[in-house]
């Protein structure tokens, strides 16, 4: 059953309440399909999440500007040099980051899509992969995610599409439902406001394996989550909301939420170690809405 189908049977807001408590980025999992809650599993998930919090040092740490600290520096403690943002020869202006039909478009809390009710023109169904809500994707993204999921399957990870393209009206329903449930301040940490969601570009997909870390931060530490993160660039995807980057992206880590940008940009970001679009394109950080 999809949210759309639910909407016909019960008031939309009740359907949204049923959509689950971990529906970050509005993934809206089906309640009957969620992994059964087991105390042991929850404890394991919490333990893994705690490990993640305690070991966040995977990101390269930029050198402090004008680092002339008089304090002695232990070489073992010194931060690695800041990565070059762009490799020689890479054209950062090859595609628009403003045009919502561009595969490099950047949407965040300070960069609404224009127009805010934007709809892509080349949405197609996915084929041959499990897609819970049957939501479409832009054609190149659909073909890429089919290969991505096939690659994961060959590596032994059975992942499926939890959520894909969501139009403006659906995002209105989801976001308003989260406000009713959690309040606006909390909702803003995990669900984009309508017109700000990259799911609305048709370039974004949520993938999960229905394990004990279903739509939870610890999914990134599971074998499936690790494989997806390590291999996303080969299929043109990035983890859009990486761990440790909430001050930049404005969203809590979502290791299941993949954004298609094409193999050229995804490969360049992996090669240079720049994990967010905001940093790669030198955009202002977007921890909150301008209001
Ligand atoms: Zn998402």
PDB file of C-alpha atoms and ligand atoms in Angstrom:
ATOM      1  CA  UNK A   1       0.000   0.000   0.000  1.00  0.00           C
ATOM      2  CA  UNK A   2       1.363   3.432  -0.821  1.00  0.00           C
ATOM      3  CA  UNK A   3       0.768   6.738   0.867  1.00  0.00           C
ATOM      4  CA  UNK A   4      -1.379   7.640  -2.094  1.00  0.00           C
ATOM      5  CA  UNK A   5      -3.517   4.576  -1.629  1.00  0.00           C
ATOM      6  CA  UNK A   6      -3.730   5.155   2.074  1.00  0.00           C
ATOM      7  CA  UNK A   7      -4.910   8.643   1.444  1.00  0.00           C
ATOM      8  CA  UNK A   8      -8.066   7.348  -0.126  1.00  0.00           C
ATOM      9  CA  UNK A   9      -8.915   5.152   2.828  1.00  0.00           C
ATOM     10  CA  UNK A  10      -8.095   7.323   5.822  1.00  0.00           C
ATOM     11  CA  UNK A  11      -7.415  10.996   6.357  1.00  0.00           C
ATOM     12  CA  UNK A  12      -4.026  11.914   4.952  1.00  0.00           C
ATOM     13  CA  UNK A  13      -2.700  12.996   8.297  1.00  0.00           C
ATOM     14  CA  UNK A  14      -3.445   9.615   9.847  1.00  0.00           C
ATOM     15  CA  UNK A  15      -1.730   7.920   6.949  1.00  0.00           C
ATOM     16  CA  UNK A  16       1.261  10.119   7.584  1.00  0.00           C
ATOM     17  CA  UNK A  17       1.276   9.237  11.251  1.00  0.00           C
ATOM     18  CA  UNK A  18       1.332   5.612  10.259  1.00  0.00           C
ATOM     19  CA  UNK A  19       4.303   6.267   8.089  1.00  0.00           C
ATOM     20  CA  UNK A  20       6.778   5.532  10.805  1.00  0.00           C
ATOM     21  CA  UNK A  21       8.934   7.362  13.260  1.00  0.00           C
ATOM     22  CA  UNK A  22      12.213   7.134  11.381  1.00  0.00           C
ATOM     23  CA  UNK A  23      11.019   8.483   8.098  1.00  0.00           C
ATOM     24  CA  UNK A  24      13.875  10.898   7.783  1.00  0.00           C
ATOM     25  CA  UNK A  25      13.775  12.869   4.571  1.00  0.00           C
ATOM     26  CA  UNK A  26      10.170  11.772   4.435  1.00  0.00           C
ATOM     27  CA  UNK A  27      10.894   8.268   3.280  1.00  0.00           C
ATOM     28  CA  UNK A  28       7.541   7.210   4.731  1.00  0.00           C
ATOM     29  CA  UNK A  29       8.036   3.475   5.142  1.00  0.00           C
ATOM     30  CA  UNK A  30       5.005   1.258   5.220  1.00  0.00           C
ATOM     31  CA  UNK A  31       4.191   0.288   8.806  1.00  0.00           C
ATOM     32  CA  UNK A  32       3.433  -3.324   7.969  1.00  0.00           C
ATOM     33  CA  UNK A  33       6.679  -3.698   6.090  1.00  0.00           C
ATOM     34  CA  UNK A  34       8.985  -2.316   8.719  1.00  0.00           C
ATOM     35  CA  UNK A  35      11.459  -4.530  10.432  1.00  0.00           C
ATOM     36  CA  UNK A  36       9.942  -5.980  13.580  1.00  0.00           C
ATOM     37  CA  UNK A  37      11.001  -4.149  16.679  1.00  0.00           C
ATOM     38  CA  UNK A  38      13.125  -6.347  18.894  1.00  0.00           C
ATOM     39  CA  UNK A  39      14.750  -5.040  22.029  1.00  0.00           C
ATOM     40  CA  UNK A  40      18.009  -6.830  21.237  1.00  0.00           C
ATOM     41  CA  UNK A  41      18.061  -5.443  17.733  1.00  0.00           C
ATOM     42  CA  UNK A  42      17.355  -1.984  19.010  1.00  0.00           C
ATOM     43  CA  UNK A  43      20.129  -2.268  21.503  1.00  0.00           C
ATOM     44  CA  UNK A  44      22.513  -3.344  18.783  1.00  0.00           C
ATOM     45  CA  UNK A  45      21.408  -0.443  16.642  1.00  0.00           C
ATOM     46  CA  UNK A  46      21.915   1.988  19.473  1.00  0.00           C
ATOM     47  CA  UNK A  47      25.318   0.566  20.190  1.00  0.00           C
ATOM     48  CA  UNK A  48      26.284   0.937  16.565  1.00  0.00           C
ATOM     49  CA  UNK A  49      24.955   4.476  16.464  1.00  0.00           C
ATOM     50  CA  UNK A  50      26.989   5.260  19.549  1.00  0.00           C
ATOM     51  CA  UNK A  51      30.079   3.864  17.878  1.00  0.00           C
ATOM     52  CA  UNK A  52      29.415   6.129  14.945  1.00  0.00           C
ATOM     53  CA  UNK A  53      29.175   9.149  17.194  1.00  0.00           C
ATOM     54  CA  UNK A  54      32.378   8.250  18.927  1.00  0.00           C
ATOM     55  CA  UNK A  55      34.367   7.695  15.762  1.00  0.00           C
ATOM     56  CA  UNK A  56      33.390  10.456  13.371  1.00  0.00           C
ATOM     57  CA  UNK A  57      36.911  11.112  12.090  1.00  0.00           C
ATOM     58  CA  UNK A  58      36.493   9.627   8.619  1.00  0.00           C
ATOM     59  CA  UNK A  59      36.243  13.065   7.023  1.00  0.00           C
ATOM     60  CA  UNK A  60      39.447  14.874   6.097  1.00  0.00           C
ATOM     61  CA  UNK A  61      39.916  17.781   8.467  1.00  0.00           C
ATOM     62  CA  UNK A  62      40.869  21.009   6.711  1.00  0.00           C
ATOM     63  CA  UNK A  63      43.905  22.789   8.018  1.00  0.00           C
ATOM     64  CA  UNK A  64      43.061  25.830  10.070  1.00  0.00           C
ATOM     65  CA  UNK A  65      43.542  28.969   7.966  1.00  0.00           C
ATOM     66  CA  UNK A  66      46.860  30.610   8.666  1.00  0.00           C
ATOM     67  CA  UNK A  67      47.789  27.844  11.057  1.00  0.00           C
ATOM     68  CA  UNK A  68      50.565  29.463  13.046  1.00  0.00           C
ATOM     69  CA  UNK A  69      49.778  28.028  16.417  1.00  0.00           C
ATOM     70  CA  UNK A  70      52.586  28.608  18.880  1.00  0.00           C
ATOM     71  CA  UNK A  71      51.698  25.342  20.579  1.00  0.00           C
ATOM     72  CA  UNK A  72      53.931  22.414  19.688  1.00  0.00           C
ATOM     73  CA  UNK A  73      52.316  20.100  17.174  1.00  0.00           C
ATOM     74  CA  UNK A  74      52.455  16.383  17.607  1.00  0.00           C
ATOM     75  CA  UNK A  75      52.865  14.982  14.070  1.00  0.00           C
ATOM     76  CA  UNK A  76      50.590  12.106  14.987  1.00  0.00           C
ATOM     77  CA  UNK A  77      47.858  14.581  15.940  1.00  0.00           C
ATOM     78  CA  UNK A  78      48.242  16.980  13.009  1.00  0.00           C
ATOM     79  CA  UNK A  79      45.211  17.302  10.761  1.00  0.00           C
ATOM     80  CA  UNK A  80      45.716  16.076   7.212  1.00  0.00           C
ATOM     81  CA  UNK A  81      46.127  18.725   4.549  1.00  0.00           C
ATOM     82  CA  UNK A  82      42.909  20.057   3.101  1.00  0.00           C
ATOM     83  CA  UNK A  83      42.062  18.179  -0.084  1.00  0.00           C
ATOM     84  CA  UNK A  84      42.103  20.064  -3.336  1.00  0.00           C
ATOM     85  CA  UNK A  85      38.514  20.885  -4.135  1.00  0.00           C
ATOM     86  CA  UNK A  86      38.851  20.111  -7.813  1.00  0.00           C
ATOM     87  CA  UNK A  87      41.277  18.039  -9.859  1.00  0.00           C
ATOM     88  CA  UNK A  88      43.128  19.797 -12.668  1.00  0.00           C
ATOM     89  CA  UNK A  89      40.993  19.697 -15.773  1.00  0.00           C
ATOM     90  CA  UNK A  90      37.697  19.159 -13.975  1.00  0.00           C
ATOM     91  CA  UNK A  91      35.152  21.758 -15.080  1.00  0.00           C
ATOM     92  CA  UNK A  92      33.072  22.722 -12.076  1.00  0.00           C
ATOM     93  CA  UNK A  93      30.857  24.860 -14.333  1.00  0.00           C
ATOM     94  CA  UNK A  94      30.038  22.044 -16.757  1.00  0.00           C
ATOM     95  CA  UNK A  95      26.440  21.839 -15.559  1.00  0.00           C
ATOM     96  CA  UNK A  96      24.153  24.306 -13.808  1.00  0.00           C
ATOM     97  CA  UNK A  97      23.662  23.986 -10.064  1.00  0.00           C
ATOM     98  CA  UNK A  98      20.546  26.212 -10.263  1.00  0.00           C
ATOM     99  CA  UNK A  99      18.495  24.600 -13.029  1.00  0.00           C
ATOM    100  CA  UNK A 100      16.297  21.952 -11.373  1.00  0.00           C
ATOM    101  CA  UNK A 101      16.607  19.804 -14.528  1.00  0.00           C
ATOM    102  CA  UNK A 102      20.423  19.777 -14.202  1.00  0.00           C
ATOM    103  CA  UNK A 103      21.949  16.636 -12.704  1.00  0.00           C
ATOM    104  CA  UNK A 104      24.153  18.947 -10.635  1.00  0.00           C
ATOM    105  CA  UNK A 105      21.329  21.044  -9.173  1.00  0.00           C
ATOM    106  CA  UNK A 106      21.865  21.793  -5.490  1.00  0.00           C
ATOM    107  CA  UNK A 107      18.778  22.098  -3.330  1.00  0.00           C
ATOM    108  CA  UNK A 108      19.014  22.790   0.371  1.00  0.00           C
ATOM    109  CA  UNK A 109      17.450  24.903   3.115  1.00  0.00           C
ATOM    110  CA  UNK A 110      18.799  28.086   1.517  1.00  0.00           C
ATOM    111  CA  UNK A 111      18.313  26.969  -2.079  1.00  0.00           C
ATOM    112  CA  UNK A 112      14.684  26.145  -2.897  1.00  0.00           C
ATOM    113  CA  UNK A 113      13.971  24.616  -6.259  1.00  0.00           C
ATOM    114  CA  UNK A 114      12.833  27.189  -8.814  1.00  0.00           C
ATOM    115  CA  UNK A 115       9.935  27.030  -9.282  1.00  0.00           C
ATOM    116  CA  UNK A 116       9.161  25.494  -5.919  1.00  0.00           C
ATOM    117  CA  UNK A 117       6.536  23.226  -7.487  1.00  0.00           C
ATOM    118  CA  UNK A 118       9.041  22.020 -10.108  1.00  0.00           C
ATOM    119  CA  UNK A 119       8.234  18.736 -11.844  1.00  0.00           C
ATOM    120  CA  UNK A 120      10.821  16.873 -13.955  1.00  0.00           C
ATOM    121  CA  UNK A 121       9.860  16.146 -17.549  1.00  0.00           C
ATOM    122  CA  UNK A 122      11.434  12.720 -17.986  1.00  0.00           C
ATOM    123  CA  UNK A 123      10.124  10.630 -15.096  1.00  0.00           C
ATOM    124  CA  UNK A 124      10.008   6.900 -15.796  1.00  0.00           C
ATOM    125  CA  UNK A 125       9.256   3.806 -13.721  1.00  0.00           C
ATOM    126  CA  UNK A 126      12.137   1.743 -12.437  1.00  0.00           C
ATOM    127  CA  UNK A 127      12.456  -1.720 -13.915  1.00  0.00           C
ATOM    128  CA  UNK A 128      13.538  -5.034 -12.451  1.00  0.00           C
ATOM    129  CA  UNK A 129      14.191  -3.748  -8.926  1.00  0.00           C
ATOM    130  CA  UNK A 130      12.108  -3.718  -5.756  1.00  0.00           C
ATOM    131  CA  UNK A 131      10.474  -0.303  -5.441  1.00  0.00           C
ATOM    132  CA  UNK A 132       8.188  -0.085  -2.418  1.00  0.00           C
ATOM    133  CA  UNK A 133       6.002   2.823  -3.460  1.00  0.00           C
ATOM    134  CA  UNK A 134       6.486   2.487  -7.206  1.00  0.00           C
ATOM    135  CA  UNK A 135       7.627   6.084  -7.385  1.00  0.00           C
ATOM    136  CA  UNK A 136       9.364   7.037 -10.644  1.00  0.00           C
ATOM    137  CA  UNK A 137      12.748   8.662 -11.186  1.00  0.00           C
ATOM    138  CA  UNK A 138      14.263  10.732 -13.943  1.00  0.00           C
ATOM    139  CA  UNK A 139      15.323   8.377 -16.698  1.00  0.00           C
ATOM    140  CA  UNK A 140      19.095   8.477 -16.217  1.00  0.00           C
ATOM    141  CA  UNK A 141      18.679   8.115 -12.461  1.00  0.00           C
ATOM    142  CA  UNK A 142      16.333   5.164 -12.871  1.00  0.00           C
ATOM    143  CA  UNK A 143      18.766   3.352 -15.142  1.00  0.00           C
ATOM    144  CA  UNK A 144      21.670   4.147 -12.803  1.00  0.00           C
ATOM    145  CA  UNK A 145      19.937   2.962  -9.648  1.00  0.00           C
ATOM    146  CA  UNK A 146      18.921  -0.266 -11.349  1.00  0.00           C
ATOM    147  CA  UNK A 147      22.616  -0.931 -11.984  1.00  0.00           C
ATOM    148  CA  UNK A 148      23.509   0.204  -8.454  1.00  0.00           C
ATOM    149  CA  UNK A 149      21.040  -2.231  -6.889  1.00  0.00           C
ATOM    150  CA  UNK A 150      22.183  -5.003  -9.225  1.00  0.00           C
ATOM    151  CA  UNK A 151      25.773  -4.370  -8.189  1.00  0.00           C
ATOM    152  CA  UNK A 152      24.788  -4.500  -4.541  1.00  0.00           C
ATOM    153  CA  UNK A 153      22.941  -7.753  -5.148  1.00  0.00           C
ATOM    154  CA  UNK A 154      25.988  -9.311  -6.793  1.00  0.00           C
ATOM    155  CA  UNK A 155      27.967  -8.322  -3.707  1.00  0.00           C
ATOM    156  CA  UNK A 156      25.398 -10.052  -1.506  1.00  0.00           C
ATOM    157  CA  UNK A 157      23.340  -7.057  -0.379  1.00  0.00           C
ATOM    158  CA  UNK A 158      19.618  -7.193  -1.014  1.00  0.00           C
ATOM    159  CA  UNK A 159      18.552  -3.553  -1.075  1.00  0.00           C
ATOM    160  CA  UNK A 160      15.354  -2.015  -2.364  1.00  0.00           C
ATOM    161  CA  UNK A 161      13.993   1.407  -3.189  1.00  0.00           C
ATOM    162  CA  UNK A 162      12.152   2.838  -0.206  1.00  0.00           C
ATOM    163  CA  UNK A 163      11.318   6.198  -1.771  1.00  0.00           C
ATOM    164  CA  UNK A 164      12.163   7.956  -5.027  1.00  0.00           C
ATOM    165  CA  UNK A 165      10.502  10.926  -6.770  1.00  0.00           C
ATOM    166  CA  UNK A 166       8.070  12.809  -4.604  1.00  0.00           C
ATOM    167  CA  UNK A 167       6.122  15.712  -6.020  1.00  0.00           C
ATOM    168  CA  UNK A 168       5.502  19.011  -4.272  1.00  0.00           C
ATOM    169  CA  UNK A 169       2.050  18.082  -3.022  1.00  0.00           C
ATOM    170  CA  UNK A 170       3.261  14.841  -1.444  1.00  0.00           C
ATOM    171  CA  UNK A 171       6.085  16.695   0.289  1.00  0.00           C
ATOM    172  CA  UNK A 172       3.504  19.136   1.671  1.00  0.00           C
ATOM    173  CA  UNK A 173       1.587  16.210   3.175  1.00  0.00           C
ATOM    174  CA  UNK A 174       4.680  14.548   4.607  1.00  0.00           C
ATOM    175  CA  UNK A 175       6.196  17.680   6.066  1.00  0.00           C
ATOM    176  CA  UNK A 176       2.928  18.867   7.612  1.00  0.00           C
ATOM    177  CA  UNK A 177       2.396  15.419   9.105  1.00  0.00           C
ATOM    178  CA  UNK A 178       5.845  15.493  10.723  1.00  0.00           C
ATOM    179  CA  UNK A 179       5.090  18.931  12.179  1.00  0.00           C
ATOM    180  CA  UNK A 180       1.907  17.585  13.749  1.00  0.00           C
ATOM    181  CA  UNK A 181       3.802  14.621  15.164  1.00  0.00           C
ATOM    182  CA  UNK A 182       7.140  16.112  16.238  1.00  0.00           C
ATOM    183  CA  UNK A 183       6.832  19.893  15.963  1.00  0.00           C
ATOM    184  CA  UNK A 184       8.401  22.043  13.280  1.00  0.00           C
ATOM    185  CA  UNK A 185      11.862  22.390  14.831  1.00  0.00           C
ATOM    186  CA  UNK A 186      12.328  18.632  14.984  1.00  0.00           C
ATOM    187  CA  UNK A 187      10.726  18.059  11.588  1.00  0.00           C
ATOM    188  CA  UNK A 188      13.171  20.480  10.011  1.00  0.00           C
ATOM    189  CA  UNK A 189      16.112  18.323  11.067  1.00  0.00           C
ATOM    190  CA  UNK A 190      14.979  15.327   9.014  1.00  0.00           C
ATOM    191  CA  UNK A 191      12.379  16.412   6.487  1.00  0.00           C
ATOM    192  CA  UNK A 192      12.840  19.056   3.829  1.00  0.00           C
ATOM    193  CA  UNK A 193      10.176  21.689   3.453  1.00  0.00           C
ATOM    194  CA  UNK A 194       8.185  21.496   0.223  1.00  0.00           C
ATOM    195  CA  UNK A 195      10.185  23.008  -2.637  1.00  0.00           C
ATOM    196  CA  UNK A 196      13.480  22.239  -0.866  1.00  0.00           C
ATOM    197  CA  UNK A 197      13.545  18.445  -1.179  1.00  0.00           C
ATOM    198  CA  UNK A 198      15.920  16.873  -3.690  1.00  0.00           C
ATOM    199  CA  UNK A 199      13.441  13.985  -3.881  1.00  0.00           C
ATOM    200  CA  UNK A 200      11.358  16.470  -5.889  1.00  0.00           C
ATOM    201  CA  UNK A 201      14.094  16.613  -8.576  1.00  0.00           C
ATOM    202  CA  UNK A 202      13.660  12.935  -9.463  1.00  0.00           C
ATOM    203  CA  UNK A 203      17.399  12.498  -8.854  1.00  0.00           C
ATOM    204  CA  UNK A 204      17.202  11.092  -5.328  1.00  0.00           C
ATOM    205  CA  UNK A 205      16.473   7.651  -4.006  1.00  0.00           C
ATOM    206  CA  UNK A 206      16.342   6.027  -0.572  1.00  0.00           C
ATOM    207  CA  UNK A 207      17.790   2.507  -0.441  1.00  0.00           C
ATOM    208  CA  UNK A 208      17.625   0.073   2.457  1.00  0.00           C
ATOM    209  CA  UNK A 209      17.701  -3.619   3.208  1.00  0.00           C
ATOM    210  CA  UNK A 210      15.030  -3.805   5.939  1.00  0.00           C
ATOM    211  CA  UNK A 211      17.631  -4.842   8.473  1.00  0.00           C
ATOM    212  CA  UNK A 212      17.884  -3.805  12.100  1.00  0.00           C
ATOM    213  CA  UNK A 213      19.172  -0.361  11.067  1.00  0.00           C
ATOM    214  CA  UNK A 214      16.257   0.367   8.770  1.00  0.00           C
ATOM    215  CA  UNK A 215      16.281   4.092   7.983  1.00  0.00           C
ATOM    216  CA  UNK A 216      18.531   4.665  10.984  1.00  0.00           C
ATOM    217  CA  UNK A 217      21.938   6.308  11.242  1.00  0.00           C
ATOM    218  CA  UNK A 218      23.564   2.944  11.935  1.00  0.00           C
ATOM    219  CA  UNK A 219      22.593   1.748   8.432  1.00  0.00           C
ATOM    220  CA  UNK A 220      25.851   3.323   7.322  1.00  0.00           C
ATOM    221  CA  UNK A 221      27.747   0.845   9.496  1.00  0.00           C
ATOM    222  CA  UNK A 222      25.992  -2.241   8.133  1.00  0.00           C
ATOM    223  CA  UNK A 223      27.597  -4.302   5.374  1.00  0.00           C
ATOM    224  CA  UNK A 224      24.930  -3.119   2.921  1.00  0.00           C
ATOM    225  CA  UNK A 225      25.294   0.523   3.930  1.00  0.00           C
ATOM    226  CA  UNK A 226      29.054   0.351   3.728  1.00  0.00           C
ATOM    227  CA  UNK A 227      28.970  -1.269   0.296  1.00  0.00           C
ATOM    228  CA  UNK A 228      26.535   1.323  -1.008  1.00  0.00           C
ATOM    229  CA  UNK A 229      28.622   4.242   0.272  1.00  0.00           C
ATOM    230  CA  UNK A 230      31.870   2.801  -1.056  1.00  0.00           C
ATOM    231  CA  UNK A 231      30.506   2.036  -4.517  1.00  0.00           C
ATOM    232  CA  UNK A 232      27.936   4.798  -5.047  1.00  0.00           C
ATOM    233  CA  UNK A 233      30.269   6.927  -7.150  1.00  0.00           C
ATOM    234  CA  UNK A 234      30.753   4.119  -9.667  1.00  0.00           C
ATOM    235  CA  UNK A 235      27.062   4.455 -10.470  1.00  0.00           C
ATOM    236  CA  UNK A 236      26.913   8.256 -10.283  1.00  0.00           C
ATOM    237  CA  UNK A 237      25.526   8.597  -6.748  1.00  0.00           C
ATOM    238  CA  UNK A 238      26.670  10.335  -3.573  1.00  0.00           C
ATOM    239  CA  UNK A 239      25.573   9.998   0.049  1.00  0.00           C
ATOM    240  CA  UNK A 240      23.881  13.387   0.172  1.00  0.00           C
ATOM    241  CA  UNK A 241      23.758  13.834   3.965  1.00  0.00           C
ATOM    242  CA  UNK A 242      26.987  12.358   5.316  1.00  0.00           C
ATOM    243  CA  UNK A 243      27.801  11.817   8.957  1.00  0.00           C
ATOM    244  CA  UNK A 244      29.391  14.860  10.549  1.00  0.00           C
ATOM    245  CA  UNK A 245      28.079  17.294   7.931  1.00  0.00           C
ATOM    246  CA  UNK A 246      24.839  18.450   9.554  1.00  0.00           C
ATOM    247  CA  UNK A 247      26.212  22.014   9.945  1.00  0.00           C
ATOM    248  CA  UNK A 248      26.768  22.084   6.175  1.00  0.00           C
ATOM    249  CA  UNK A 249      23.729  20.260   4.797  1.00  0.00           C
ATOM    250  CA  UNK A 250      21.253  21.010   7.571  1.00  0.00           C
ATOM    251  CA  UNK A 251      20.229  17.379   7.846  1.00  0.00           C
ATOM    252  CA  UNK A 252      21.078  14.587  10.226  1.00  0.00           C
ATOM    253  CA  UNK A 253      23.060  11.746   8.617  1.00  0.00           C
ATOM    254  CA  UNK A 254      21.020   9.682   6.167  1.00  0.00           C
ATOM    255  CA  UNK A 255      23.207   6.831   4.903  1.00  0.00           C
ATOM    256  CA  UNK A 256      20.241   5.459   2.932  1.00  0.00           C
ATOM    257  CA  UNK A 257      19.609   8.654   0.944  1.00  0.00           C
ATOM    258  CA  UNK A 258      21.482   8.731  -2.373  1.00  0.00           C
ATOM    259  CA  UNK A 259      21.562  11.576  -4.834  1.00  0.00           C
ATOM    260  CA  UNK A 260      22.353  11.026  -8.498  1.00  0.00           C
ATOM    261  CA  UNK A 261      24.874  13.530  -9.867  1.00  0.00           C
ATOM    262  CA  UNK A 262      26.449  11.418 -12.626  1.00  0.00           C
ATOM    263  CA  UNK A 263      29.675   9.450 -12.503  1.00  0.00           C
ATOM    264  CA  UNK A 264      31.859  12.430 -13.419  1.00  0.00           C
ATOM    265  CA  UNK A 265      30.957  14.547 -10.394  1.00  0.00           C
ATOM    266  CA  UNK A 266      30.504  11.616  -8.021  1.00  0.00           C
ATOM    267  CA  UNK A 267      33.928  10.281  -8.976  1.00  0.00           C
ATOM    268  CA  UNK A 268      35.499  13.704  -8.595  1.00  0.00           C
ATOM    269  CA  UNK A 269      33.995  14.142  -5.124  1.00  0.00           C
ATOM    270  CA  UNK A 270      35.266  10.726  -4.086  1.00  0.00           C
ATOM    271  CA  UNK A 271      38.712  11.429  -5.518  1.00  0.00           C
ATOM    272  CA  UNK A 272      39.023  14.788  -3.789  1.00  0.00           C
ATOM    273  CA  UNK A 273      37.397  13.724  -0.542  1.00  0.00           C
ATOM    274  CA  UNK A 274      34.786  16.476  -0.632  1.00  0.00           C
ATOM    275  CA  UNK A 275      31.607  14.866   0.621  1.00  0.00           C
ATOM    276  CA  UNK A 276      28.953  17.567   0.221  1.00  0.00           C
ATOM    277  CA  UNK A 277      27.713  19.494  -2.802  1.00  0.00           C
ATOM    278  CA  UNK A 278      27.758  22.679  -0.735  1.00  0.00           C
ATOM    279  CA  UNK A 279      31.493  22.371  -0.097  1.00  0.00           C
ATOM    280  CA  UNK A 280      32.353  21.171  -3.588  1.00  0.00           C
ATOM    281  CA  UNK A 281      30.654  24.123  -5.238  1.00  0.00           C
ATOM    282  CA  UNK A 282      31.721  26.624  -2.588  1.00  0.00           C
ATOM    283  CA  UNK A 283      28.150  27.369  -1.532  1.00  0.00           C
ATOM    284  CA  UNK A 284      27.109  28.839   1.801  1.00  0.00           C
ATOM    285  CA  UNK A 285      26.460  26.222   4.434  1.00  0.00           C
ATOM    286  CA  UNK A 286      22.743  25.663   4.946  1.00  0.00           C
ATOM    287  CA  UNK A 287      22.114  24.570   8.540  1.00  0.00           C
ATOM    288  CA  UNK A 288      18.692  26.231   8.598  1.00  0.00           C
ATOM    289  CA  UNK A 289      16.085  28.089   6.614  1.00  0.00           C
ATOM    290  CA  UNK A 290      16.430  31.819   6.001  1.00  0.00           C
ATOM    291  CA  UNK A 291      12.840  32.521   7.173  1.00  0.00           C
TER     292      UNK A 291
HETATM  293 ZN1  LIG B   1      15.638  10.491   1.162  1.00  0.00          ZN
END
